[in-house]
Every structure is written in C-alpha cells, then in structure tokens.
mmCIF file of C-alpha atoms in Angstrom:
data_model
loop_
_atom_site.group_PDB
_atom_site.id
_atom_site.type_symbol
_atom_site.label_atom_id
_atom_site.label_comp_id
_atom_site.label_asym_id
_atom_site.label_seq_id
_atom_site.Cartn_x
_atom_site.Cartn_y
_atom_site.Cartn_z
ATOM 1 C CA GLU V 1 32.003 -212.671 -99.886
ATOM 2 C CA LEU V 2 29.273 -211.184 -97.678
ATOM 3 C CA GLU V 3 28.070 -214.693 -96.896
ATOM 4 C CA GLY V 4 31.590 -215.552 -95.740
ATOM 5 C CA GLN V 5 31.696 -212.452 -93.559
ATOM 6 C CA LYS V 6 28.248 -213.264 -92.217
ATOM 7 C CA ARG V 7 29.369 -216.817 -91.451
ATOM 8 C CA GLU V 8 32.509 -215.497 -89.711
ATOM 9 C CA MET V 9 30.422 -213.067 -87.658
ATOM 10 C CA ASN V 10 27.991 -215.830 -86.700
ATOM 11 C CA GLN V 11 30.903 -218.055 -85.701
ATOM 12 C CA HIS V 12 32.393 -215.202 -83.679
ATOM 13 C CA ILE V 13 29.035 -214.588 -81.971
ATOM 14 C CA GLU V 14 28.778 -218.323 -81.188
ATOM 15 C CA SER V 15 32.318 -218.216 -79.795
ATOM 16 C CA LEU V 16 31.431 -215.240 -77.619
ATOM 17 C CA SER V 17 28.244 -216.972 -76.466
ATOM 18 C CA THR V 18 30.366 -219.968 -75.486
ATOM 19 C CA GLU V 19 32.725 -217.652 -73.602
ATOM 20 C CA ILE V 20 29.768 -216.067 -71.808
ATOM 21 C CA GLU V 21 28.400 -219.500 -70.849
ATOM 22 C CA SER V 22 31.866 -220.502 -69.638
ATOM 23 C CA ALA V 23 32.123 -217.335 -67.547
ATOM 24 C CA LYS V 24 28.677 -218.038 -66.066
ATOM 25 C CA ALA V 25 29.719 -221.609 -65.274
ATOM 26 C CA ASN V 26 32.912 -220.327 -63.629
ATOM 27 C CA SER V 27 30.857 -217.871 -61.578
ATOM 28 C CA ASN V 28 28.512 -220.689 -60.513
ATOM 29 C CA THR V 29 31.498 -222.849 -59.558
ATOM 30 C CA LEU V 30 32.930 -220.036 -57.459
ATOM 31 C CA THR V 31 29.591 -219.537 -55.741
ATOM 32 C CA THR V 32 29.450 -223.266 -54.969
ATOM 33 C CA GLU V 33 33.002 -223.150 -53.602
ATOM 34 C CA LEU V 34 32.053 -220.196 -51.412
ATOM 35 C CA VAL V 35 29.008 -222.065 -50.049
ATOM 36 C CA GLU V 36 31.164 -225.127 -49.381
ATOM 37 C CA SER V 37 33.700 -222.932 -47.589
ATOM 38 C CA LYS V 38 30.941 -221.481 -45.420
ATOM 39 C CA GLN V 39 29.757 -225.031 -44.668
ATOM 40 C CA LYS V 40 33.292 -226.022 -43.659
ATOM 41 C CA GLU V 41 33.450 -223.000 -41.397
ATOM 42 C CA GLU V 42 30.127 -223.939 -39.838
ATOM 43 C CA GLN V 43 31.308 -227.529 -39.368
ATOM 44 C CA LEU V 44 34.398 -226.256 -37.620
ATOM 45 C CA ASN V 45 32.280 -223.968 -35.465
ATOM 46 C CA SER V 46 29.981 -226.882 -34.601
ATOM 47 C CA ALA V 47 32.921 -229.105 -33.741
ATOM 48 C CA MET V 48 34.292 -226.282 -31.632
ATOM 49 C CA ARG V 49 31.089 -226.006 -29.647
ATOM 50 C CA SER V 50 31.129 -229.767 -29.067
ATOM 51 C CA LEU V 51 34.708 -229.729 -27.857
ATOM 52 C CA GLU V 52 34.104 -226.831 -25.491
ATOM 53 C CA ALA V 53 32.307 -229.356 -23.319
ATOM 54 C CA ASN V 54 35.505 -231.451 -23.230
ATOM 55 C CA HIS V 55 38.780 -230.390 -21.795
ATOM 56 C CA ALA V 56 40.724 -227.129 -22.056
ATOM 57 C CA ASP V 57 43.824 -228.342 -23.921
ATOM 58 C CA GLU V 58 41.669 -229.758 -26.666
ATOM 59 C CA LEU V 59 39.713 -226.526 -26.714
ATOM 60 C CA VAL V 60 42.870 -224.449 -27.180
ATOM 61 C CA ARG V 61 44.086 -226.710 -29.990
ATOM 62 C CA MET V 62 40.720 -226.582 -31.760
ATOM 63 C CA GLU V 63 40.577 -222.797 -31.400
ATOM 64 C CA GLU V 64 43.936 -222.560 -33.134
ATOM 65 C CA GLU V 65 42.764 -224.913 -35.900
ATOM 66 C CA LYS V 66 39.541 -222.953 -36.254
ATOM 67 C CA ASN V 67 41.395 -219.655 -36.487
ATOM 68 C CA ALA V 68 43.746 -221.080 -39.086
ATOM 69 C CA ALA V 69 40.809 -222.505 -41.046
ATOM 70 C CA VAL V 70 38.864 -219.251 -40.816
ATOM 71 C CA THR V 71 41.931 -217.318 -41.948
ATOM 72 C CA GLU V 72 42.356 -219.731 -44.846
ATOM 73 C CA LEU V 73 38.661 -219.515 -45.714
ATOM 74 C CA GLU V 74 38.746 -215.727 -45.596
ATOM 75 C CA GLY V 75 41.718 -215.795 -47.963
ATOM 76 C CA GLN V 76 39.844 -218.182 -50.232
ATOM 77 C CA LYS V 77 36.762 -215.989 -49.996
ATOM 78 C CA GLN V 78 38.788 -212.951 -51.034
ATOM 79 C CA ASP V 79 40.380 -214.916 -53.874
ATOM 80 C CA MET V 80 36.941 -216.079 -55.014
ATOM 81 C CA ALA V 81 35.572 -212.551 -54.804
ATOM 82 C CA GLN V 82 38.443 -211.360 -57.001
ATOM 83 C CA ARG V 83 37.869 -214.234 -59.416
ATOM 84 C CA ILE V 84 34.149 -213.461 -59.529
ATOM 85 C CA GLU V 85 34.893 -209.793 -60.162
ATOM 86 C CA GLY V 86 37.335 -210.745 -62.912
ATOM 87 C CA LEU V 87 34.779 -213.065 -64.469
ATOM 88 C CA SER V 88 32.151 -210.371 -64.142
ATOM 89 C CA THR V 89 34.375 -207.917 -65.960
ATOM 90 C CA GLU V 90 35.143 -210.548 -68.581
ATOM 91 C CA LEU V 91 31.423 -211.211 -68.959
ATOM 92 C CA GLU V 92 30.741 -207.486 -69.370
ATOM 93 C CA ASN V 93 33.500 -207.213 -71.966
ATOM 94 C CA THR V 94 32.224 -210.291 -73.776
ATOM 95 C CA THR V 95 28.685 -208.925 -73.702
ATOM 96 C CA ALA V 96 29.927 -205.607 -75.108
ATOM 97 C CA LYS V 97 31.810 -207.479 -77.846
ATOM 98 C CA SER V 98 28.710 -209.520 -78.589
ATOM 99 C CA GLU V 99 26.578 -206.394 -78.827
ATOM 100 C CA SER V 100 29.169 -204.751 -81.058
ATOM 101 C CA LEU V 101 29.291 -207.809 -83.294
ATOM 102 C CA SER V 102 25.502 -207.909 -83.413
ATOM 103 C CA ALA V 103 25.503 -204.296 -84.565
ATOM 104 C CA GLU V 104 28.178 -205.112 -87.159
ATOM 105 C CA LEU V 105 26.126 -208.082 -88.307
ATOM 106 C CA GLU V 106 23.042 -205.899 -88.689
ATOM 107 C CA GLU V 107 25.066 -203.401 -90.726
ATOM 108 C CA ALA V 108 26.403 -206.242 -92.870
ATOM 109 C CA LYS V 109 22.863 -207.559 -93.368
ATOM 110 C CA LYS V 110 21.719 -204.092 -94.423
ATOM 111 C CA ALA V 111 24.670 -203.739 -96.792
ATOM 112 C CA MET V 112 23.988 -207.188 -98.219
ATOM 113 C CA SER V 113 20.329 -206.293 -98.664
ATOM 114 C CA ARG V 114 21.293 -203.079 -100.470
ATOM 115 C CA GLU V 115 23.665 -205.030 -102.717
ATOM 116 C CA PHE V 116 20.961 -207.599 -103.412
ATOM 117 C CA GLU V 117 18.484 -204.825 -104.302
ATOM 118 C CA ARG V 118 21.098 -203.223 -106.551
ATOM 119 C CA ALA V 119 21.741 -206.571 -108.263
ATOM 120 C CA GLU V 120 17.997 -207.012 -108.792
ATOM 121 C CA GLU V 121 17.777 -203.498 -110.271
ATOM 122 C CA LEU V 122 20.673 -204.244 -112.618
ATOM 123 C CA ALA V 123 19.066 -207.544 -113.633
ATOM 124 C CA ARG V 124 15.746 -205.753 -114.355
ATOM 125 C CA ALA V 125 17.577 -203.095 -116.362
ATOM 126 C CA GLU V 126 19.382 -205.812 -118.313
ATOM 127 C CA ASP V 127 16.067 -207.583 -118.974
ATOM 128 C CA GLU V 128 14.498 -204.302 -120.105
ATOM 129 C CA LYS V 129 17.477 -203.603 -122.366
ATOM 130 C CA ASN V 130 17.284 -207.075 -123.887
ATOM 131 C CA ALA V 131 13.534 -206.704 -124.383
ATOM 132 C CA ALA V 132 14.055 -203.340 -126.081
ATOM 133 C CA ILE V 133 16.765 -204.812 -128.325
ATOM 134 C CA GLY V 134 14.469 -207.700 -129.172
ATOM 135 C CA GLU V 135 11.662 -205.281 -129.993
ATOM 136 C CA LEU V 136 13.949 -203.156 -132.173
ATOM 137 C CA GLU V 137 15.223 -206.225 -133.996
ATOM 138 C CA GLY V 138 11.607 -207.305 -134.530
ATOM 139 C CA GLN V 139 10.757 -203.867 -135.946
ATOM 140 C CA LYS V 140 13.862 -203.948 -138.109
ATOM 141 C CA ARG V 141 12.819 -207.298 -139.599
ATOM 142 C CA ASP V 142 9.310 -206.010 -140.205
ATOM 143 C CA MET V 143 10.643 -203.108 -142.292
#
C-alpha cells in the first residue's frame, strides 16, 4: 500500500514537474513574442524615418499606422505581462505544491522505514520464539 502511495506521489511530482516545465516554456514563448513585438515596433520606426524623407501625405498616413501599431503592441505587451505574471504565480503555486509533495513523500518514506523496521523486529521475535520452542522441544525429548 505504501509502495502504491509512493508511486502516486512520484507520479504527482512528475506531473507537477511537467507543469513547471510547461509554465517555463510558456514564459519563454511570451518573452519571444515580446521581443518580436519590439522588433516590429523598431521596423515601423525605421520605415517611418525612411518615409519622412518622402512626402507629407505619406508621412501622415505612416504616423497613423505607427500609432495604431504602437497602441496594439502596447496592448499586447500588457497582455503578455499579465500572462507572464499569471504563469509566474502558477509556477510559484506549482513549486509550493511540489515542495509540499516532497515533504509528504519524505514523511511517507520515514513511515515506510518505520514499518519496515517494525516488520523486521516482529520477524526476529518470531524467529527467536521458534528457536526457543525448538530448544524446549529438544529438551523435552531429551528428558
């Protein structure tokens, strides 16, 4: 029964480890998306500088596009920041669960060890009893 519990705890720890790795991967993905968003913003800024040399109507149109893109990127940045914070919280919770399960596993190991020691003591006592019975039966035959 303890082996089954130990196996379940190990499986739960593996599941939590997988969740942690998934959260880390999600965080990395969000970071990559943020970098790509910054690159898009820089590309738009670069294109804007290039167009400033051209004519004013085009400049006005590009400024509007840039502002819309920047607004969109800022919204995406805020969304990503919230997602990262959520993942961070999830990672903290998962880490706390993992630590709690590790502590439970250690307690289970200790309990299993105590039970094993108790079983060994009972087996020794049984062996001693059987040896004593054998000795008494031997003495009884000798009489």
